[in-house]
XYZ file of C-alpha atoms in Angstrom:
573
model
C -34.904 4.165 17.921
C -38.193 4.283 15.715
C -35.948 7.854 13.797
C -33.049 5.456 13.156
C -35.133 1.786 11.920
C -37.623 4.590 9.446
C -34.525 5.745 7.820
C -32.551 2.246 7.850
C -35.535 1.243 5.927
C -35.958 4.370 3.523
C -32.479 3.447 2.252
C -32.299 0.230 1.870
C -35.794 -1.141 1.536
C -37.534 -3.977 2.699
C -36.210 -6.623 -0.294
C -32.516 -8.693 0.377
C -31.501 -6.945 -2.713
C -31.430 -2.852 -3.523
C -30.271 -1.655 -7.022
C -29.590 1.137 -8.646
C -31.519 1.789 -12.400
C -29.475 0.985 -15.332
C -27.693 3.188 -17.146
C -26.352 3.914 -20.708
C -22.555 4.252 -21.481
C -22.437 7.088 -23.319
C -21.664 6.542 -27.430
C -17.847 6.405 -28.317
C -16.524 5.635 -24.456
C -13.805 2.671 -24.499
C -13.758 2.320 -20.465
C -16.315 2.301 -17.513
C -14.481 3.171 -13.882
C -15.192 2.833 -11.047
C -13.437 3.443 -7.927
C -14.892 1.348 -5.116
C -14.208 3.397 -2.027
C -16.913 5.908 -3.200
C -19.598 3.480 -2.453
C -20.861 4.745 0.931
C -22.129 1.703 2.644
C -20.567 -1.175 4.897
C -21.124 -4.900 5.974
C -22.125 -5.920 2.953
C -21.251 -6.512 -1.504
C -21.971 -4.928 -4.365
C -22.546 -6.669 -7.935
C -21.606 -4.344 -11.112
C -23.699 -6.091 -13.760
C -23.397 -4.777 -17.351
C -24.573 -5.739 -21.221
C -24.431 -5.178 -24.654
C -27.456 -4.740 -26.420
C -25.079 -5.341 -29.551
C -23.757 -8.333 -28.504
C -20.181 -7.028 -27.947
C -18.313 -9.269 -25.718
C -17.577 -7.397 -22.177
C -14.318 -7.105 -20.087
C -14.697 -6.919 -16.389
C -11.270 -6.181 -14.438
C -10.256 -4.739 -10.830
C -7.000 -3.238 -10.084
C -4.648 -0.818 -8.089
C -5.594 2.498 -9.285
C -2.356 3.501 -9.333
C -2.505 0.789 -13.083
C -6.106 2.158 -14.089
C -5.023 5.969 -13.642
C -1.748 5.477 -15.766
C -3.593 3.137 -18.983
C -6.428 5.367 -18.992
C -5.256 8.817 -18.907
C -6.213 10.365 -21.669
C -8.470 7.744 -22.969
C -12.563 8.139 -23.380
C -13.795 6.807 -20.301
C -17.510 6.845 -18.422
C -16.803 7.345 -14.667
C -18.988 6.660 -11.883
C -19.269 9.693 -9.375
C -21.916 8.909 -6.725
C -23.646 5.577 -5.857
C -26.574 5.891 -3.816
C -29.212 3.028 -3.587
C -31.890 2.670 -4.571
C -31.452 6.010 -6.838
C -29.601 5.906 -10.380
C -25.883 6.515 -10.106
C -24.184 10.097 -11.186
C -21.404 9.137 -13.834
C -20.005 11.815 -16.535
C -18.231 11.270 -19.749
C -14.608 12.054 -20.124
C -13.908 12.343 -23.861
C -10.333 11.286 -24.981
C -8.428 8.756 -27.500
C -10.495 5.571 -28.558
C -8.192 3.371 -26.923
C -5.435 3.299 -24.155
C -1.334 2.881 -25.403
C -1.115 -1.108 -24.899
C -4.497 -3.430 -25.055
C -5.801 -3.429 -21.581
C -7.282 -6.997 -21.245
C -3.314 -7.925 -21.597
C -2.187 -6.120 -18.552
C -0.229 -8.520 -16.000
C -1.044 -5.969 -12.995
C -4.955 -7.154 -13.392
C -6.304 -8.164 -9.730
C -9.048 -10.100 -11.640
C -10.330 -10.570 -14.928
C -13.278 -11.886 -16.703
C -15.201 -11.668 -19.989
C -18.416 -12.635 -21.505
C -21.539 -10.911 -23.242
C -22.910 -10.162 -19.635
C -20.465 -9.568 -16.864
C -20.732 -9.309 -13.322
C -18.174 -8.415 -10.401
C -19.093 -8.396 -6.772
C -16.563 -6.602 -4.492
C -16.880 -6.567 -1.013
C -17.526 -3.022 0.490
C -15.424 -4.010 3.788
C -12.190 -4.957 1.684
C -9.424 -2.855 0.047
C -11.015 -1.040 -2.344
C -9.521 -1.257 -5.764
C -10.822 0.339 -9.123
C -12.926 -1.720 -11.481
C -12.880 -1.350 -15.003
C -15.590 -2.401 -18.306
C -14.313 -2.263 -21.333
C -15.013 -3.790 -24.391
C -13.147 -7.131 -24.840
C -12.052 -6.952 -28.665
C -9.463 -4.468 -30.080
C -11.072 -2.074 -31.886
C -14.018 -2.228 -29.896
C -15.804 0.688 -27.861
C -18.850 0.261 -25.161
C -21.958 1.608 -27.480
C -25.017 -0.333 -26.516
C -23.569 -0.884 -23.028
C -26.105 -0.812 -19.943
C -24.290 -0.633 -16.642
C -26.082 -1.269 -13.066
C -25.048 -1.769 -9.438
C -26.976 -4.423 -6.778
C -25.928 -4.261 -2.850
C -27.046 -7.133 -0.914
C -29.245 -5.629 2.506
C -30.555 -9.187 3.823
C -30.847 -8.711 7.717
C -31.758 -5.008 7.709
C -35.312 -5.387 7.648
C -35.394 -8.321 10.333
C -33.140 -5.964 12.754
C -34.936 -3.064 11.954
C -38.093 -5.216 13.034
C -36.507 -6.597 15.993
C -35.554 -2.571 17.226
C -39.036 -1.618 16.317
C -40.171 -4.528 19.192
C -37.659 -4.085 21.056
C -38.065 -0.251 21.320
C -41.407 -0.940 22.530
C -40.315 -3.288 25.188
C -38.228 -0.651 26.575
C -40.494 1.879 26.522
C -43.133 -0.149 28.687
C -39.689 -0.937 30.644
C -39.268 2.455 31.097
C -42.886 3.818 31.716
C -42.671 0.696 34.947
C -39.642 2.069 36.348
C -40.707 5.442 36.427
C -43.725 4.557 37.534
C -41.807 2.900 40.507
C -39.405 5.199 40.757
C -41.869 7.833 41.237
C -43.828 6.180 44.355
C -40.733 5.329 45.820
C -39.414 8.810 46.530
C -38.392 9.499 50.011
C -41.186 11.279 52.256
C -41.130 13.441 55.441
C -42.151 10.752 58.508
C -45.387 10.778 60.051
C -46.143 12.520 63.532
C -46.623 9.758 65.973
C -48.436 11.119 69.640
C -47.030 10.105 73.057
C -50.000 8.181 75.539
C -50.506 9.792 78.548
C -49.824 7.629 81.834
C -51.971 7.038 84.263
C -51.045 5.368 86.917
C -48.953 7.167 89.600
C -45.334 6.223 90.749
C -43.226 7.592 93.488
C -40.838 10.156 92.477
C -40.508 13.833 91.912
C -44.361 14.771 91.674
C -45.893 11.668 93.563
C -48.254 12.156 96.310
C -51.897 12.188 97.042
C -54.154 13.679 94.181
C -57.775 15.069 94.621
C -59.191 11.583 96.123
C -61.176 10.910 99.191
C -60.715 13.210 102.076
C -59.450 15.924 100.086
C -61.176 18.918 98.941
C -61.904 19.358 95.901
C -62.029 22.715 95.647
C -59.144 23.298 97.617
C -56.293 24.999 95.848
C -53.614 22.889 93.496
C -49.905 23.143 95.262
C -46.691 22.091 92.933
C -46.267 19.194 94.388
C -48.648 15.966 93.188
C -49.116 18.902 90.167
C -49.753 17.004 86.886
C -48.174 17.894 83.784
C -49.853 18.697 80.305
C -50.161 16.268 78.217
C -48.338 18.025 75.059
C -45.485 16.450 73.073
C -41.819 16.788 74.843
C -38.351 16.317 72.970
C -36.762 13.044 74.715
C -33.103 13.055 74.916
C -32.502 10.053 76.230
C -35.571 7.437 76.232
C -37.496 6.635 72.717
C -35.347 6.786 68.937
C -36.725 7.933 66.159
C -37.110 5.844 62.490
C -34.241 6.070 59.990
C -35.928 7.177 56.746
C -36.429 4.458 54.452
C -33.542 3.388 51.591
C -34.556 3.373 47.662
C -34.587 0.107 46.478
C -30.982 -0.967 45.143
C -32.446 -3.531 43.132
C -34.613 -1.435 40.695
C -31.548 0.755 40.515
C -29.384 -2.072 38.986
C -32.071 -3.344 36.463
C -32.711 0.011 35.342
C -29.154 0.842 34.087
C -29.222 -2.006 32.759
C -32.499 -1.939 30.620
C -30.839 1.867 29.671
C -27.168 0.485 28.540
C -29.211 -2.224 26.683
C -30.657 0.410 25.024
C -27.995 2.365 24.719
C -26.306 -0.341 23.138
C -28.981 -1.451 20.200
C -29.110 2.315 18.971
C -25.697 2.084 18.182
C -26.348 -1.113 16.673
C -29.220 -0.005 14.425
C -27.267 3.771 13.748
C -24.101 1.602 12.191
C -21.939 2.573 15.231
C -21.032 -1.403 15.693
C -19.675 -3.778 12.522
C -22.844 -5.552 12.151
C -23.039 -8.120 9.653
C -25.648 -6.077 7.500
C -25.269 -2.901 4.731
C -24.434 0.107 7.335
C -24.186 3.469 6.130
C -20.976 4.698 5.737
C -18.755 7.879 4.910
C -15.926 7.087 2.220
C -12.668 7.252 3.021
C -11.252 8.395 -0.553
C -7.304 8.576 -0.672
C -4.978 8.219 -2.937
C -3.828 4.566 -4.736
C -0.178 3.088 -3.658
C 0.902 0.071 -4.401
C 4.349 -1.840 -4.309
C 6.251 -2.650 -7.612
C 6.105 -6.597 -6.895
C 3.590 -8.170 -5.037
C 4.441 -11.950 -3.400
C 4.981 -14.129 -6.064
C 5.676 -12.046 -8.931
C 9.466 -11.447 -8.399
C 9.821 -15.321 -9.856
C 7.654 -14.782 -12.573
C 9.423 -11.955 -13.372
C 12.879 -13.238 -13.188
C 11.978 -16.312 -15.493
C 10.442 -14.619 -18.157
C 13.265 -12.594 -18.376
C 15.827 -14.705 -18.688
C 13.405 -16.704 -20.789
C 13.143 -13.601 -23.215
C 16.666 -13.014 -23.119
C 17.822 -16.545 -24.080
C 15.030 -15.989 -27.790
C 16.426 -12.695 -28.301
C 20.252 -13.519 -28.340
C 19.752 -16.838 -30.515
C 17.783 -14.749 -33.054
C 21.186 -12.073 -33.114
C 19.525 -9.802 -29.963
C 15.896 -8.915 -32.503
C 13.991 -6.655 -29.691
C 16.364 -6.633 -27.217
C 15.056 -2.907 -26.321
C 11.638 -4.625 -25.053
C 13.202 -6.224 -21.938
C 16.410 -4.155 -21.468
C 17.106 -0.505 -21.233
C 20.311 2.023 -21.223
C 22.858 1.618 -19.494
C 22.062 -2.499 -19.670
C 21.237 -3.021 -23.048
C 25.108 -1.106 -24.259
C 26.919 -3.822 -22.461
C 24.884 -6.903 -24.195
C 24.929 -5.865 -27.424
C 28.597 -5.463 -27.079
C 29.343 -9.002 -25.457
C 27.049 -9.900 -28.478
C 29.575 -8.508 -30.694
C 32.673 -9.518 -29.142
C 31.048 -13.755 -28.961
C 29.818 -13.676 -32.424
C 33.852 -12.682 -33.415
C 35.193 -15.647 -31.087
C 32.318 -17.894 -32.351
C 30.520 -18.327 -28.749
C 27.327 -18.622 -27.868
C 25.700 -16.318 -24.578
C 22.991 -17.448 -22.566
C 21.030 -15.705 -19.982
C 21.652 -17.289 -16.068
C 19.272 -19.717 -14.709
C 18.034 -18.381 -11.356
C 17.075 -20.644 -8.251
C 16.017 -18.470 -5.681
C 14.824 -14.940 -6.594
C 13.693 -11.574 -4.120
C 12.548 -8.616 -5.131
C 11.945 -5.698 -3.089
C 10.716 -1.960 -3.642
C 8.918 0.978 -2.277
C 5.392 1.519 -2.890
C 4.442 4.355 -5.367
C 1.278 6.254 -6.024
C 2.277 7.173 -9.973
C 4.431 6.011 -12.368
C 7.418 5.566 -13.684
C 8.289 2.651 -10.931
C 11.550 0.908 -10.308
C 12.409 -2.169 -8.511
C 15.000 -4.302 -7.423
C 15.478 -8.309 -7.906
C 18.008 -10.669 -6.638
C 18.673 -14.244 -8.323
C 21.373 -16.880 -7.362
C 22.328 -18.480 -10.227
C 21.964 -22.267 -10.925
C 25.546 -23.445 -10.986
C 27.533 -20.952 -9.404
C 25.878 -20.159 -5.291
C 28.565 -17.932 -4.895
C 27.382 -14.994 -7.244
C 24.017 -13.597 -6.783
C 22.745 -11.361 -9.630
C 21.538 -7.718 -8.881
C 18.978 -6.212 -11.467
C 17.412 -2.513 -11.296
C 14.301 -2.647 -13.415
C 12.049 0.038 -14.483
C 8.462 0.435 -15.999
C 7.238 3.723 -17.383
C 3.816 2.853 -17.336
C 0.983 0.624 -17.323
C 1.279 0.308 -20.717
C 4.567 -1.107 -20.901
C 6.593 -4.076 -19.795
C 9.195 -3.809 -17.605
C 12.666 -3.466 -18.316
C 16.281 -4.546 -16.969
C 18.519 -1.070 -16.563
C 21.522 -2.275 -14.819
C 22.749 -5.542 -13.555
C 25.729 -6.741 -11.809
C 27.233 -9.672 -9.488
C 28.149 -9.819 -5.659
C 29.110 -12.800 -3.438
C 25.824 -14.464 -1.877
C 27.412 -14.042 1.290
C 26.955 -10.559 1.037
C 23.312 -10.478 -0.035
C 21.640 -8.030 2.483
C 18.577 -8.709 3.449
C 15.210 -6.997 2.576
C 13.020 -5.813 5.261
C 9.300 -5.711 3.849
C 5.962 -4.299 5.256
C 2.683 -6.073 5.378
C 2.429 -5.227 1.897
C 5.849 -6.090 0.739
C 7.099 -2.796 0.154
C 10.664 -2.168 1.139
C 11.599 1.684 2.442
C 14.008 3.546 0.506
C 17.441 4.120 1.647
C 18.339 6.785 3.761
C 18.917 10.527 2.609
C 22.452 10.203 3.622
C 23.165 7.454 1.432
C 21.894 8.961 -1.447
C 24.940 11.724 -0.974
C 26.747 8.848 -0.296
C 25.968 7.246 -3.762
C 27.339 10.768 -5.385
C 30.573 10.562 -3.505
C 31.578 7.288 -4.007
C 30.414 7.406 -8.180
C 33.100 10.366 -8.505
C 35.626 8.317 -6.002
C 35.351 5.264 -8.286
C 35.637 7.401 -11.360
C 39.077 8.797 -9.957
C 40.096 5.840 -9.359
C 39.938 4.061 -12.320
C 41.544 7.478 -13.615
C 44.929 7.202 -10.953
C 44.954 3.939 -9.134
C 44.129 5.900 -5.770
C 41.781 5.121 -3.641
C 43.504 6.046 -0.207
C 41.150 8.897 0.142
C 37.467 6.913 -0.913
C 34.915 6.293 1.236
C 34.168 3.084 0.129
C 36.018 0.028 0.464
C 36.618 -2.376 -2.135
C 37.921 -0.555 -4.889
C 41.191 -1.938 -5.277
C 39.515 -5.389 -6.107
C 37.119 -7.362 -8.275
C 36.661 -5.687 -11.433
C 37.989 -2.103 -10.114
C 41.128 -4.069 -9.926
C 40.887 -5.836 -13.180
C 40.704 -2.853 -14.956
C 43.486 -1.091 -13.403
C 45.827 -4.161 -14.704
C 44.664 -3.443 -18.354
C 45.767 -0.361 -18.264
C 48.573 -0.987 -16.943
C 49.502 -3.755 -19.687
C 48.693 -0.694 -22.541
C 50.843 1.746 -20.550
C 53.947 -1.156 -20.366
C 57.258 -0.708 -22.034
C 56.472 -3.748 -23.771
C 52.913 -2.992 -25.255
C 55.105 -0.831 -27.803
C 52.217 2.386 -27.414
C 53.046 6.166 -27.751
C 50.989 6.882 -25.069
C 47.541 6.110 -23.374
C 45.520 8.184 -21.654
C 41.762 7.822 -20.041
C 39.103 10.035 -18.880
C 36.131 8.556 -16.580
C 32.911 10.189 -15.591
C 29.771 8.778 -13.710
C 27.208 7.059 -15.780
C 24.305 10.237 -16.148
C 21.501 8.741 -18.053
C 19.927 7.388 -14.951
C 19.553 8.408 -11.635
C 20.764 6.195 -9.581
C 20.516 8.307 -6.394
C 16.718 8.349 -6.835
C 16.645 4.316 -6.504
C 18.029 2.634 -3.540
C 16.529 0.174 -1.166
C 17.096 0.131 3.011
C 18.362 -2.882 4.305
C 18.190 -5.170 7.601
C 21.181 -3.519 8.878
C 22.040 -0.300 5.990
C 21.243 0.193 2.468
C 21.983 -0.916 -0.889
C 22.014 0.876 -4.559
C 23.922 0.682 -7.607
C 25.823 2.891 -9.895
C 27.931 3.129 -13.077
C 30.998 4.595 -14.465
C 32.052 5.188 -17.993
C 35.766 5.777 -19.367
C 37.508 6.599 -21.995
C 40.774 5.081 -23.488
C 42.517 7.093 -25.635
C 45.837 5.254 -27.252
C 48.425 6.324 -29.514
C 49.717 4.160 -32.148
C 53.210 4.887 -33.075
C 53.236 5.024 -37.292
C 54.968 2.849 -38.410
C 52.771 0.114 -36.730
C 49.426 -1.638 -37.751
C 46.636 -1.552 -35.088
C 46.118 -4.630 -33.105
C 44.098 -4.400 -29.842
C 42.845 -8.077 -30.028
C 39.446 -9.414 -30.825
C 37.593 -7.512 -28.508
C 38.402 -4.216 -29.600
C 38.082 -5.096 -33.153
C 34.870 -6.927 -32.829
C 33.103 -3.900 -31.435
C 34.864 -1.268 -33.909
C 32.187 1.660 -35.182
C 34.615 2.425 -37.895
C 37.302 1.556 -40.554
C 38.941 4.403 -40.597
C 43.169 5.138 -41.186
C 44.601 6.683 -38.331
C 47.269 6.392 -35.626
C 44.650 6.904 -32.865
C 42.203 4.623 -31.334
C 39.217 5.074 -28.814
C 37.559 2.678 -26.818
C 34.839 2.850 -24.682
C 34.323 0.822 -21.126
C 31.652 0.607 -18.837
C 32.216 -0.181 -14.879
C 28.410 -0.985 -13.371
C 29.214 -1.795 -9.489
C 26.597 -2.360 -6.088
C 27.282 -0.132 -3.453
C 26.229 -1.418 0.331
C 25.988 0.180 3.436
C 26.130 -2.097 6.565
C 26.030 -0.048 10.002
C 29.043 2.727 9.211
C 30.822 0.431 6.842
C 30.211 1.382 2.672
C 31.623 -1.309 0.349
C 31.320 -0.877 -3.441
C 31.539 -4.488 -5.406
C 32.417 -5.139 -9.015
C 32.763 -8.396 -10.338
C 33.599 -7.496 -14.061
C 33.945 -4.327 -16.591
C 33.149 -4.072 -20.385
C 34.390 -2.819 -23.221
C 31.491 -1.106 -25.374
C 32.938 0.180 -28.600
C 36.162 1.467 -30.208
C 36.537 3.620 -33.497
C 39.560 4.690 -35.094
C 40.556 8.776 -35.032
């Protein structure tokens, strides 16, 4: 016990407070980092304190390290290696650029955040560890003249180390009394105990005159009246002898108790129990995870999208790229085409209950999905597929598309709302069905598909316009059309398990080819025209549609659902 309170103390001291000596970032660094599972102590904080001798105002942030790893990679950062109190900390320089992709005091993925000429941040050591960052808080800026130093609180180890130093003694007297009783307590061979001789004489075998008056004394003994010797006999049947004597049950009981007492406070003073006081402790270094959207940020998501999207497409869809990607952003910039040429006006749906769901992931890129019922119409509930490359970036919308709210699976999360990824089978599934649908737009058949619903919604819509160009009546040489699954994303990579199956989403693209006899103009109607490339002559014209559709999987059943298709762009052959 005395072993384990000298080196409790020869870590931590004898103050509430042990620190580590300051240190200098090194010239030309934009970042310090440090990951707070390396610390190796428990039951207790730890303040990061650091200055400018320049006066440069100071960023102090913590985060998933899955966010710090992807803004700083590649940048010129000071990392923190070892922490060991009360010694100075190992760090190294990592040269790289003077400053990460995006400014990092903007990040939304920031745990916390503060800033000031001197900042502090005190993380708890028996927490999640996270990864906290200093930086500089100006652009431009780097850490030059920057003094960094660590504090751990240890109030209670000195008082408990105290305590076991009394206590130790205690025990030891403890101990040196029930030896000492122990010892004189020992069972021992019984004493010898002599048998009296008796004296007086009794009838029986033996009895009879002795040597009194009237007999000679010198006469010669006979065996009868003979006495017997007076040494010890065995007696078989007459006198028992003493059991030997019990040890004392009582002493037995205190003394395993004294020894489990002490048993018991050296684990307490070796950090074997969660005391309330800074333990020792091994790190437990593994890699960041993280999910995509953590509670609360699905909302905030959803409304500054639609937010965003409602500024871009009343100033003519300016920056539409920063909130939308491919295949998404084809299909809006033709409806933007095809309103401004009927004089209407878009606007983004208003969304009054939003969930968002995704796996976790240790690097990026990272994808998740969102639902939103719009405001208006509860029947229809809005799938998006977003992506972000990076930390550095914003998210963006890839694909969306409508189902009935009825069928709105539901999302089952894990105690850090991440949502497992659909099953291996499905993903095959997702292949199959993307050429099924493409065939079918092709031919009309879908006898053979593994997925119900594609003879309605906008599967079915589609079918009819093509049937209207192929009519009699249309007054067309001939129209053919070519369809192929969407290949720009991988859809098959992204899919979500349900309550009950799985969900993902897919698109197909097609190609119209119609002939024009010669003798006639070229009229396909507004939409066609509004999205023309070209204004070329020619009897030939090629347009360009896009199918997005949701595919579900409840129990064995697969359903694909499309609410609409869009025409993208024609041009003139």
């Amino acid at each position: 016990m005395a072993v384990l309170v000298i080196s409790a103390l020869s870590v931590v001291g004898t103050d509430e407070v042990t620190e580590t000596k300051d240190f200098t970032v090194k010239d030309g660094a934009h970042a310090v980092v440090l990951d707070e599972a390396i610390v190796p102590y428990s039951g207790t904080n730890v303040t990061v304190e650091a200055a400018n001798a320049d006066g440069k105002k100071l960023f102090v942030g913590t985060a998933n390290g899955v966010d710090t790893d992807s803004i700083l990679d590649g940048v010129a950062q000071e990392q923190i290696s070892t922490v060991e109190f009360p010694n100075t900390v190992e760090h190294r320089f990592i040269p790289g650029d003077d400053a990460p992709e995006a400014t990092l005091t903007d990040r939304d993925w920031w745990i916390s955040k503060d800033t000031g000429e001197k900042v502090a941040k005190t993380f708890d050591l028996d927490a999640d560890p996270q990864v906290l960052v200093i930086a500089a808080a100006d652009e431009g800026e780097n850490l030059d003249g920057t003094t960094v130093s660590l504090k751990m609180r240890v109030e209670g180890v000195l008082a408990l180390s105290l305590v076991g130093i009394a206590l130790g003694i205690i025990l030891a007297g403890f101990g040196a009394y029930f030896f000492l009783r122990w010892f004189n307590g020992r069972i021992r061979p019984e004493k010898k105990r002599s048998v009296a001789r008796k004296t007086g004489r009794g009838p029986g075998p033996g009895a009879g005159p002795g040597p009194g008056a009237g007999t000679d004394p010198h006469a010669p003994m006979t065996n009868t009246g003979r006495v017997r010797s007076s040494r010890l006999v065995k007696n078989p049947g007459g006198a028992t002898t003493q059991p030997p004597r019990r040890p004392n049950s009582r002493g037995g009981r205190s003394l395993r108790i004294v020894t489990a007492a002490s048993l018991t406070t050296g684990l307490a003073l070796s950090g074997c129990t969660a005391l309330p006081v800074a333990q020792p402790h091994s790190p437990d270094i593994t890699p960041y995870e993280r999910s995509a959207m953590r509670p609360g940020e699905a909302g905030e998501f959803m409304t500054a999208y639609t937010e965003s999207l409602d500024e871009i497409l009343n100033d003519g869809g300016n920056d539409l790229e920063k909130i939308q990607g491919e295949p998404l952003i084809d299909r809006t910039r033709a409806q933007m085409q095809i309103a401004k040429k009927a004089k209407q006006k878009l606007r983004a749906p208003n969304f009054s209950e939003v969930v968002a769901g995704s796996p976790s992931f240790t690097e990026y890129p990272m994808w998740f999905y969102a639902f939103g019922t719009t405001k208006g119409d509860a029947k229809l509930t809005q799938v998006q597929l977003a992506t972000r490359e990076s930390a550095s970036t914003e998210p963006i919308v890839r694909t969306a598309s409508y189902i009935p709210s009825d069928q709105m699976p539901t999302l089952m999360a894990d105690g850090n709302g991440a949502v497992k990824p659909g099953p291996e089978e499905f993903d095959k599934e997702m292949t199959t069905t993307a050429d099924q649908v493409s065939k079918f737009l092709v031919d009309g058949k879908a006898d053979a598909a593994d997925a119900d619903g594609l003879k309605e919604g906008g599967f079915k819509d589609f079918r009819g316009y093509l049937g209207d160009l192929r009519g009699k009546d249309s007054g067309f040489d001939k129209v053919d059309i070519s369809c192929k699954p969407y290949e720009k994303l991988d859809f098959t990579s992204m899919t979500l398990s349900t309550e009950h199956g799985a969900i993902g989403m897919g698109e197909v693209r097609c190609t119209l080819t119609i002939e024009v006899p010669d003798d006639y103009s070229v009229d396909l109607g507004d939409t066609i025209e509004a999205v023309k490339t070209n204004d070329k002559d020619g009897n030939t014209v090629k347009v360009d549609t896009a199918h997005p559709y949701v595919l579900m999987k409840t129990g064995d059943e697969l359903s694909a659902v499309a609410t609409d298709w869009n025409v993208l762009s024609s041009r003139i052959e």
